[in-house]
Short mmCIF file of C-alpha atoms in Angstrom, two decimals:
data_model
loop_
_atom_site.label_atom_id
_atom_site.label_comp_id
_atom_site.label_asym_id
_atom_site.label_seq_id
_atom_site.Cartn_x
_atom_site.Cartn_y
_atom_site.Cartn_z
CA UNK A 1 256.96 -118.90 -65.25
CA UNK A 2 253.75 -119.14 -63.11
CA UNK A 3 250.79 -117.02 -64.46
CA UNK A 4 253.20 -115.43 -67.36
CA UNK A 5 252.92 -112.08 -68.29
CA UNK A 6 254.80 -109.23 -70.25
CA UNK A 7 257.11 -109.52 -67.67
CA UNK A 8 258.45 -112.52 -68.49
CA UNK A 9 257.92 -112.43 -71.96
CA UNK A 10 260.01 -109.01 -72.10
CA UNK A 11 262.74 -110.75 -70.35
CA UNK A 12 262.87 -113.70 -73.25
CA UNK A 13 262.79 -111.45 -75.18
CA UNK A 14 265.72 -109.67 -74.23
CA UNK A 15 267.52 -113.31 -73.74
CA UNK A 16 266.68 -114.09 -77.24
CA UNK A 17 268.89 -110.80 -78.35
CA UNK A 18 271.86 -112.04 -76.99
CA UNK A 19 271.81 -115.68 -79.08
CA UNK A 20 270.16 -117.37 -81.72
CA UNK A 21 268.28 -120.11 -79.69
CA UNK A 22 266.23 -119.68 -76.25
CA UNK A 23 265.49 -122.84 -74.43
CA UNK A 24 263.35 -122.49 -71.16
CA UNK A 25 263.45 -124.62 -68.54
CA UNK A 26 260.64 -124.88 -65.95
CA UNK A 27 260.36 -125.86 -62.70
CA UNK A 28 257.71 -129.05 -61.49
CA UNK A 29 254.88 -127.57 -59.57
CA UNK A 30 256.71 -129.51 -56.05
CA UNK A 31 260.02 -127.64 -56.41
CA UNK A 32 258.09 -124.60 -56.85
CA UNK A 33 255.94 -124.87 -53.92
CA UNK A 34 259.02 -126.01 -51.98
CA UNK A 35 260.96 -122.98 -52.78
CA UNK A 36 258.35 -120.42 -53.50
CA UNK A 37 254.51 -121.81 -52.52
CA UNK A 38 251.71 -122.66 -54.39
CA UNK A 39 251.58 -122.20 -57.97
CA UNK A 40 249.08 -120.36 -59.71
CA UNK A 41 249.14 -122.45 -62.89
CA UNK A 42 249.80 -126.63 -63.32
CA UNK A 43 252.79 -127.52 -64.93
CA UNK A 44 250.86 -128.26 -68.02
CA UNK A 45 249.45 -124.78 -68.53
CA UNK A 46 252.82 -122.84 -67.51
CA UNK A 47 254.53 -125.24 -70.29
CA UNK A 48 251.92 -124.22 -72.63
CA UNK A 49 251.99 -120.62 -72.12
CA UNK A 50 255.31 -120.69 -72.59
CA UNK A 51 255.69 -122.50 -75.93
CA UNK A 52 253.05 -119.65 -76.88
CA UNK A 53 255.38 -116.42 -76.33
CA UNK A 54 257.30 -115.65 -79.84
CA UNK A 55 261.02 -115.37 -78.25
CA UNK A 56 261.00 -119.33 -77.21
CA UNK A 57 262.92 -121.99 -79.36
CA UNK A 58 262.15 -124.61 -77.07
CA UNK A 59 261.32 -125.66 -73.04
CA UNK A 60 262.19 -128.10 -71.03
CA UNK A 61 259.96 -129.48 -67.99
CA UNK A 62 262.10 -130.63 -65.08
CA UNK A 63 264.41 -127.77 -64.56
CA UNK A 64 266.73 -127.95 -61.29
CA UNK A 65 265.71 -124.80 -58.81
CA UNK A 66 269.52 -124.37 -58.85
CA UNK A 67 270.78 -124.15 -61.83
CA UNK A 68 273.55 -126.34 -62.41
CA UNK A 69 276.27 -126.74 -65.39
CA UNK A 70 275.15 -129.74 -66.24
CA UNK A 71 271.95 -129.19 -66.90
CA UNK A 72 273.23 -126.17 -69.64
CA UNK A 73 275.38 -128.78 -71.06
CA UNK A 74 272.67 -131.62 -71.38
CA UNK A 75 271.07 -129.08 -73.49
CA UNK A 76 273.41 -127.64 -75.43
CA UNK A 77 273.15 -124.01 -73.31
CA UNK A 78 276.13 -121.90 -74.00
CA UNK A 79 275.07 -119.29 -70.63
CA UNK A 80 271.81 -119.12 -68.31
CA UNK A 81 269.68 -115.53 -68.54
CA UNK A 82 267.87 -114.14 -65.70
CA UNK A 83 266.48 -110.92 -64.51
CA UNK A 84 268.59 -108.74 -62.58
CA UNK A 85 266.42 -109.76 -59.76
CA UNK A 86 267.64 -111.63 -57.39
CA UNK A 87 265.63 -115.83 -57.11
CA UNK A 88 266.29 -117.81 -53.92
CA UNK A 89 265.54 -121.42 -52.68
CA UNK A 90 263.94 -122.14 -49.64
CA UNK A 91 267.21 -121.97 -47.87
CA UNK A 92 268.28 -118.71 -49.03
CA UNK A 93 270.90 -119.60 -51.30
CA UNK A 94 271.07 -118.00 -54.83
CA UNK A 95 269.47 -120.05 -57.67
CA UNK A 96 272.34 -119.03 -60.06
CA UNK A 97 275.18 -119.19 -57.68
CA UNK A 98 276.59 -122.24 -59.34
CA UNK A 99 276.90 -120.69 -63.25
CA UNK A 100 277.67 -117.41 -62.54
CA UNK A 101 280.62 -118.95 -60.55
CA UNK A 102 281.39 -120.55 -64.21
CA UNK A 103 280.87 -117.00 -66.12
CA UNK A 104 278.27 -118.52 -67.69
CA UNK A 105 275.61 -116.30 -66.39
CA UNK A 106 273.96 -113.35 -68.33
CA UNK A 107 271.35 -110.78 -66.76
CA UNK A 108 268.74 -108.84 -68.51
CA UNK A 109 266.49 -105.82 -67.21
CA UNK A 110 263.50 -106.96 -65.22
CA UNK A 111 260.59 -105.37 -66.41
CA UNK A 112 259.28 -102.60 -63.88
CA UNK A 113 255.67 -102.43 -63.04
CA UNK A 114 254.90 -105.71 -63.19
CA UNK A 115 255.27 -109.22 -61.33
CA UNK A 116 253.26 -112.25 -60.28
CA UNK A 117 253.23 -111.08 -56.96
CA UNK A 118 251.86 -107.96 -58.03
CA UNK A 119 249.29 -109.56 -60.07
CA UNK A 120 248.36 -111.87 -57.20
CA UNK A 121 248.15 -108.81 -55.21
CA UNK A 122 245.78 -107.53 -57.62
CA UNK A 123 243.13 -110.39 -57.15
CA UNK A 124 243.27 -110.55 -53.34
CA UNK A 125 242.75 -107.11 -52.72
CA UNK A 126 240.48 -106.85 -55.22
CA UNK A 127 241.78 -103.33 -55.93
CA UNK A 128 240.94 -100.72 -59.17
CA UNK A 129 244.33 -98.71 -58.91
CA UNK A 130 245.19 -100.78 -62.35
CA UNK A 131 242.75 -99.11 -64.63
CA UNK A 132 242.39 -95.55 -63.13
CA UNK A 133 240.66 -93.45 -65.98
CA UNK A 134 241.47 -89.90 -66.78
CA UNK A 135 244.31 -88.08 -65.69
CA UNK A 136 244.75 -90.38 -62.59
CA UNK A 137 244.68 -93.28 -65.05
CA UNK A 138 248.35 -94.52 -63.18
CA UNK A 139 248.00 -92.93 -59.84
CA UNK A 140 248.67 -94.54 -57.14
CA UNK A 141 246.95 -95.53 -54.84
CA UNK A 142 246.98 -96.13 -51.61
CA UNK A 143 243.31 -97.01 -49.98
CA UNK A 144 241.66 -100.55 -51.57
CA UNK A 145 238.26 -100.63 -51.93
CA UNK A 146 235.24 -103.06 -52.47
CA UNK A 147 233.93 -105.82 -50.92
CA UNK A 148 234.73 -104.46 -47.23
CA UNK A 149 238.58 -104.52 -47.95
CA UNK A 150 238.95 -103.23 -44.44
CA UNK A 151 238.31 -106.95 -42.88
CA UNK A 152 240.00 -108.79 -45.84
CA UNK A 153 242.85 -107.08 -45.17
CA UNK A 154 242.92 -107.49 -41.47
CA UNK A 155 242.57 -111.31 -42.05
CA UNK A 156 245.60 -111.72 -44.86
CA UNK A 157 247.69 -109.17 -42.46
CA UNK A 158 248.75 -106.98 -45.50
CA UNK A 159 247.62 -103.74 -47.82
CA UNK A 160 250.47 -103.36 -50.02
CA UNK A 161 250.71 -106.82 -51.81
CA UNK A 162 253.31 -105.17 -53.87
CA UNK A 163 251.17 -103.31 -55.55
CA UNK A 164 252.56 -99.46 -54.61
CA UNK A 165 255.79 -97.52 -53.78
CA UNK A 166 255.57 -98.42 -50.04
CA UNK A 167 256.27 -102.20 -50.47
CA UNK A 168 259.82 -102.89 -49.32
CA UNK A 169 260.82 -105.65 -51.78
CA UNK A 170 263.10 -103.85 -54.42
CA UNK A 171 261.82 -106.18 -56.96
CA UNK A 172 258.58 -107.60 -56.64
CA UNK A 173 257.15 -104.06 -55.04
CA UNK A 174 255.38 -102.94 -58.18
CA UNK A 175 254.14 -99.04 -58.31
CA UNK A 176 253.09 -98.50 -61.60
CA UNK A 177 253.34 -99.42 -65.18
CA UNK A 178 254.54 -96.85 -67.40
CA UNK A 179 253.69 -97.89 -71.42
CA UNK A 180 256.13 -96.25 -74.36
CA UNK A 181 256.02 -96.91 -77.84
CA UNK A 182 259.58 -98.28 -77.70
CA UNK A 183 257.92 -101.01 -75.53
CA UNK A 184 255.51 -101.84 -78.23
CA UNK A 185 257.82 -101.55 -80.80
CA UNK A 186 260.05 -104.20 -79.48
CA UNK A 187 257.01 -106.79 -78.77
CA UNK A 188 255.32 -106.14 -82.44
CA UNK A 189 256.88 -108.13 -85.33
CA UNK A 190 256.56 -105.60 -87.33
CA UNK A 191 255.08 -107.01 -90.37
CA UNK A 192 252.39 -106.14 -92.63
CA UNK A 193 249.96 -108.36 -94.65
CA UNK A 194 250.51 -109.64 -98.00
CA UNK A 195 248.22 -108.73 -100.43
CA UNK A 196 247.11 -112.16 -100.90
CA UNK A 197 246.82 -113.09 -97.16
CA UNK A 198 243.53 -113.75 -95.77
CA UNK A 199 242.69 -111.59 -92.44
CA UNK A 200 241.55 -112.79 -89.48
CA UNK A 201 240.27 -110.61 -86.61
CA UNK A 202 239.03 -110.92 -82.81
CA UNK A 203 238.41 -108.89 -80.12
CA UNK A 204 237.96 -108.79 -76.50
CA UNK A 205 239.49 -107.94 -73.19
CA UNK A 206 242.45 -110.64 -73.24
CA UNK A 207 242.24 -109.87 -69.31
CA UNK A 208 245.42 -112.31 -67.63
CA UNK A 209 246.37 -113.71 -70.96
CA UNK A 210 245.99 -117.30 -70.48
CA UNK A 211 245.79 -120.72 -71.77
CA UNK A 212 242.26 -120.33 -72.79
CA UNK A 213 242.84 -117.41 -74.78
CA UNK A 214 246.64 -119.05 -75.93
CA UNK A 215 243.72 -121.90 -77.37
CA UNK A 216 241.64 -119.65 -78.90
CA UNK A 217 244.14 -117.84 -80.51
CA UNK A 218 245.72 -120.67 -82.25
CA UNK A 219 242.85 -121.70 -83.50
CA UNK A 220 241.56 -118.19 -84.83
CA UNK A 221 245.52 -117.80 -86.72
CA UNK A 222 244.96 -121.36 -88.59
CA UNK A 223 241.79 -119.73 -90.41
CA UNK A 224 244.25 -117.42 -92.29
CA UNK A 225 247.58 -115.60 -92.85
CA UNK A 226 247.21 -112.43 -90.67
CA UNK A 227 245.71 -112.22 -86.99
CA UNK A 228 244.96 -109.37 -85.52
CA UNK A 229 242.81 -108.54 -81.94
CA UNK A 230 241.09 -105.94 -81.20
CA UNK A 231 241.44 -104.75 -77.25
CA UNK A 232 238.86 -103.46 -75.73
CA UNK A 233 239.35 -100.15 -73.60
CA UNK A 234 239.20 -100.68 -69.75
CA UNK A 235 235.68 -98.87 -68.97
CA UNK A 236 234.14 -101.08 -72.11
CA UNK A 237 235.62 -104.20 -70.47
CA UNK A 238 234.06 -103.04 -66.76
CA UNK A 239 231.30 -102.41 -68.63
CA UNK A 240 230.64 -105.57 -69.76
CA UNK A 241 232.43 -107.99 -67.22
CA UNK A 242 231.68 -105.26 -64.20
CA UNK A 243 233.01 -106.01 -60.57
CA UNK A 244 236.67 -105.15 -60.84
CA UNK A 245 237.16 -106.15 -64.37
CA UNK A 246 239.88 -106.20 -65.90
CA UNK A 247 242.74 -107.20 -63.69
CA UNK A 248 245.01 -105.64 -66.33
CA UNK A 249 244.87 -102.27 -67.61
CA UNK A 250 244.72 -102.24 -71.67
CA UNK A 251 248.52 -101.38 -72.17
CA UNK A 252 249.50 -104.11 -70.01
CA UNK A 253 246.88 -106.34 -72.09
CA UNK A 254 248.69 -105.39 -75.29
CA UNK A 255 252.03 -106.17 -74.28
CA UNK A 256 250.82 -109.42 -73.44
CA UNK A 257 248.65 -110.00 -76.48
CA UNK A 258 251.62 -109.05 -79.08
CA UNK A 259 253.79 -111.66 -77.32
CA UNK A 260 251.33 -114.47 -78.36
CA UNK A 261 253.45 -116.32 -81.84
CA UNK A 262 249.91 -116.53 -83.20
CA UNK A 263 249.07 -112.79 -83.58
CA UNK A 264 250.47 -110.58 -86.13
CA UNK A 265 248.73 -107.10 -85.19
CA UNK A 266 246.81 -105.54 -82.23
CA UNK A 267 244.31 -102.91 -82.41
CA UNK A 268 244.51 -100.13 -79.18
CA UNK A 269 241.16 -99.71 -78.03
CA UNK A 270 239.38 -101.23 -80.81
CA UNK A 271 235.22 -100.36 -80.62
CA UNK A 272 233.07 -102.97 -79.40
CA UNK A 273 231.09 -103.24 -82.17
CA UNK A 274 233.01 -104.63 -85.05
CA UNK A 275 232.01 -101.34 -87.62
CA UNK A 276 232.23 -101.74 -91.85
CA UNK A 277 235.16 -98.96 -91.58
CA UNK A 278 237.25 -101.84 -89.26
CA UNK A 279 236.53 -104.31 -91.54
CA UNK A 280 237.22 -102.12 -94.46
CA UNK A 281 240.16 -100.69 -93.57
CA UNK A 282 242.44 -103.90 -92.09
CA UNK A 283 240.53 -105.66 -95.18
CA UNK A 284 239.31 -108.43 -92.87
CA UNK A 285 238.18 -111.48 -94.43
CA UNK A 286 236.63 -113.30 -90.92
CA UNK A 287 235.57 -112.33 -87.95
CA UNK A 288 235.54 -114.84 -85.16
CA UNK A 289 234.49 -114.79 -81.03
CA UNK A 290 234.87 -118.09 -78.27
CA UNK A 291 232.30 -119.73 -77.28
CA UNK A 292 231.72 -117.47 -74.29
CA UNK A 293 228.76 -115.28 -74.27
CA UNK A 294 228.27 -112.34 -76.30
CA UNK A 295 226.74 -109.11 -74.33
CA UNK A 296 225.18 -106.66 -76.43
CA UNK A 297 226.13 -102.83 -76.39
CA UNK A 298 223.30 -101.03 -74.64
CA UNK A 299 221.69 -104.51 -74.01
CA UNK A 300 220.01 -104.62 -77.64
CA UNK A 301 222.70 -103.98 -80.40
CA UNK A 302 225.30 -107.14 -81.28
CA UNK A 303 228.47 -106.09 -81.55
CA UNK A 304 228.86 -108.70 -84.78
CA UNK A 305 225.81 -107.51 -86.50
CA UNK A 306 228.18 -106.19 -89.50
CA UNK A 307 230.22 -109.70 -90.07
CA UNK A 308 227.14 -111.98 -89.73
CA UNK A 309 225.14 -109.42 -92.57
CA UNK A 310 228.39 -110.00 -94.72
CA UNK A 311 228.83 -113.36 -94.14
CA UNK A 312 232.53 -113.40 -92.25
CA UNK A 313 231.56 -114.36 -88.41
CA UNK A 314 232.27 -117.91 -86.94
CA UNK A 315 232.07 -119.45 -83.65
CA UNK A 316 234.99 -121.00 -82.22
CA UNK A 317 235.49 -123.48 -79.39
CA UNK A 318 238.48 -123.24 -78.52
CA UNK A 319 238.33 -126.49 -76.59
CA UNK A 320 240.00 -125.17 -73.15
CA UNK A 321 237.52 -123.96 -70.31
CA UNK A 322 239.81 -121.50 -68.50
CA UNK A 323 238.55 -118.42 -67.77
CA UNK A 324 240.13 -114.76 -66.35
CA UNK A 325 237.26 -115.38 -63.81
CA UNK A 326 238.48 -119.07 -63.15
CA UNK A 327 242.62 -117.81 -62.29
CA UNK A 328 240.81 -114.93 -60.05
CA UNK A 329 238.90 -118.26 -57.92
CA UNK A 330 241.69 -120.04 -57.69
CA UNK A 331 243.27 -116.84 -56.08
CA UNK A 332 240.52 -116.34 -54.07
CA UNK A 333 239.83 -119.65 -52.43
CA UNK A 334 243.76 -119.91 -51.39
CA UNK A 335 244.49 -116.07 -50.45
CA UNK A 336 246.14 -117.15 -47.25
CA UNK A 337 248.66 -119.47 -48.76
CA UNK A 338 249.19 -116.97 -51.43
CA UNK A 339 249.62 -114.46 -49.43
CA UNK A 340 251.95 -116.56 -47.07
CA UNK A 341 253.34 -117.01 -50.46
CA UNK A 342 254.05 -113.30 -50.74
CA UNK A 343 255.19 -112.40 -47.72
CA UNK A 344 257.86 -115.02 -47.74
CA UNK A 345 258.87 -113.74 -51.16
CA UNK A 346 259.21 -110.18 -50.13
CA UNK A 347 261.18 -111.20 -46.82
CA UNK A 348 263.94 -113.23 -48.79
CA UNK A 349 264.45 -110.27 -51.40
CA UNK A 350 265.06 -107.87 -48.31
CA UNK A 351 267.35 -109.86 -47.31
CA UNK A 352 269.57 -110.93 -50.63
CA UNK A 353 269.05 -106.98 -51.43
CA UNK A 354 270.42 -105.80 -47.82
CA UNK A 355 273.43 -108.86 -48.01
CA UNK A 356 274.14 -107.59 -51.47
CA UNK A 357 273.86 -103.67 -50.41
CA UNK A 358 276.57 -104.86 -47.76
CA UNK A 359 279.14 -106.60 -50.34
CA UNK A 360 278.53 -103.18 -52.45
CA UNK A 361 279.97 -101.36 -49.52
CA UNK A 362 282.36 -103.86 -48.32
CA UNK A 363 284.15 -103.38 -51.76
CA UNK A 364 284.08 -99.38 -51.73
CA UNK A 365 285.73 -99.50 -48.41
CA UNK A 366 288.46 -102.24 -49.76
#
């Protein structure tokens, strides 16, 4: 679970339908970089992040790379749920060998159009194919661009980064992310405000939902009943954050937003400006932002100007310091171990998907 996203949220999700208490373990930041490389996020934050997404009962720090049958029984696990993905440890064996042996293995749809890798991918190349505007809003493409991606590329020895259709690995080889409302659907709770709840808005971009924003969030939900954030589009987030801002395009940001416990409602492309009819028509009683700086809309009109005349607007600290912009340095200034990191992913998927490919055929034939 290293930099979560909608991805892995989507799959607790789905492991959450099929009993009535999810328990996730995670693995120590050694046995990951043993298996897998670097993580992206400390053991601390990935635990937190975790705790945060609605679909989780409880986790457990510790968890063997291999799953064992003990370690379901310590806990009280009737069956283990994974992607239908395929994990491996360093040596190539299957993570889950050992309890689906046992039947007591369960597998859930991976989510398409989305993995670490990809997001990883995202960073290094420093690409804009993840918020295309227009009707080419999810093209694909194939070219990167910025910040001479010619010679970055040449020096990490890849252009895909599983970000398109060409990348080889069956399951980490994103193309695109294709948003329905049944998606949504399943990530909202569904609930409306009681009449008597007290409404608490935010807005922003949410870009790489993280443990700064998991903070924040908390904090914002203990001021009332009812949270809801408001998402900025993807050219007001550019427009405001610039360089290739955000990482994630806005349906990707909602799915990760509505998987937060703490929020109750999101709001699709809410305006920058916080307007009387948004306050007026979710009934909002308080309006808060971070402590992060506020940019003005056409560099002279604050976007809060309508809760601070009425009295609703408060500053909170959410008392964590991560930033999207931090996760994208810490991307940065390791890009070749991450991207040794991806490569070596990729290669063991090949070859699990090729081995399995072969059993496929090896039981047609018997």
């Amino acid at each position: 679970y290293d930099m979560v996203h909608f991805g892995h949220a989507n799959s607790l999700r789905q492991a959450k339908a099929l009993g009535d208490k999810v328990i996730v373990g995670i693995h120590t930041d050694e046995e990951i970089t043993k298996h897998k490389g670097p993580p992206v996020f400390t053991e601390e934050e990935r635990v937190k992040m975790v705790k945060g997404i609605k679909w989780v009962d409880e986790v457990v720090l510790g968890a063997p790379y291999v799953t064992t049958l003990e370690v379901l029984d310590q806990n009280n696990c009737d069956f283990c749920v994974h992607g239908d993905d395929i994990t491996m440890t360093a040596e190539g064996v299957d993570t889950y060998h050992l309890v689906k042996s046992a039947n007591r293995y369960k597998e859930v749809k991976r989510t398409a159009g989305v993995s670490t890798t990809d997001l990883v991918g995202r960073m290094l190349l420093l690409t804009r194919n993840h918020f295309r505007q227009g009707s080419a809003e999810y093209a694909i493409e194939k070219e990167a661009k910025l910040l001479k991606i010619e010679q970055l590329q040449s020096r990490l020895g890849s252009s895909n980064m599983g970000q398109d259709s060409s990348a080889k690995s069956p399951w980490t080889g994103c193309s695109q992310f294709l948003p329905t409302t049944q998606k949504i659907i399943q990530f909202s709770d569904g609930k409306s405000p009681n009449p008597s709840d007290k409404i608490v808005y935010v807005a922003g971009a949410f870009d790489l939902f993280h443990v700064g924003h998991l903070d924040f969030l908390e904090k914002a939900s203990k001021l009332g009943n009812y949270l809801i954030v408001g998402l900025h589009t993807d050219p007001v987030v550019n427009s405001y954050k610039g360089s290739n801002y955000p990482i994630m395009n806005l349906h990707e940001r909602v799915l990760s937003v509505l998987a937060c416990k703490f929020v109750n409602e999101v709001v699709i492309g809410a305006p920058y400006c916080v307007t009387e009819e948004l306050l007026d028509h979710f009934k909002i009683d308080i309006v808060c932002h971070g402590r992060t700086p506020i940019a003005m809309e056409d560099g002279k009109i604050d976007p809060y100007a309508v809760p601070k005349t009425r009295a609703i607007f408060e500053l909170l600290d959410s008392g964590n310091e991560m930033t999207t912009e931090r996760i994208v340095e810490r991307i940065i200034s390791h890009r070749l171990e991450y991207e040794r990191r991806n490569q070596a992913k990729e290669k063991k998927e090949i070859e699990a998907f090729a081995a399995l490919q072969r059993q496929k055929q090896t039981h047609k034939t018997g």
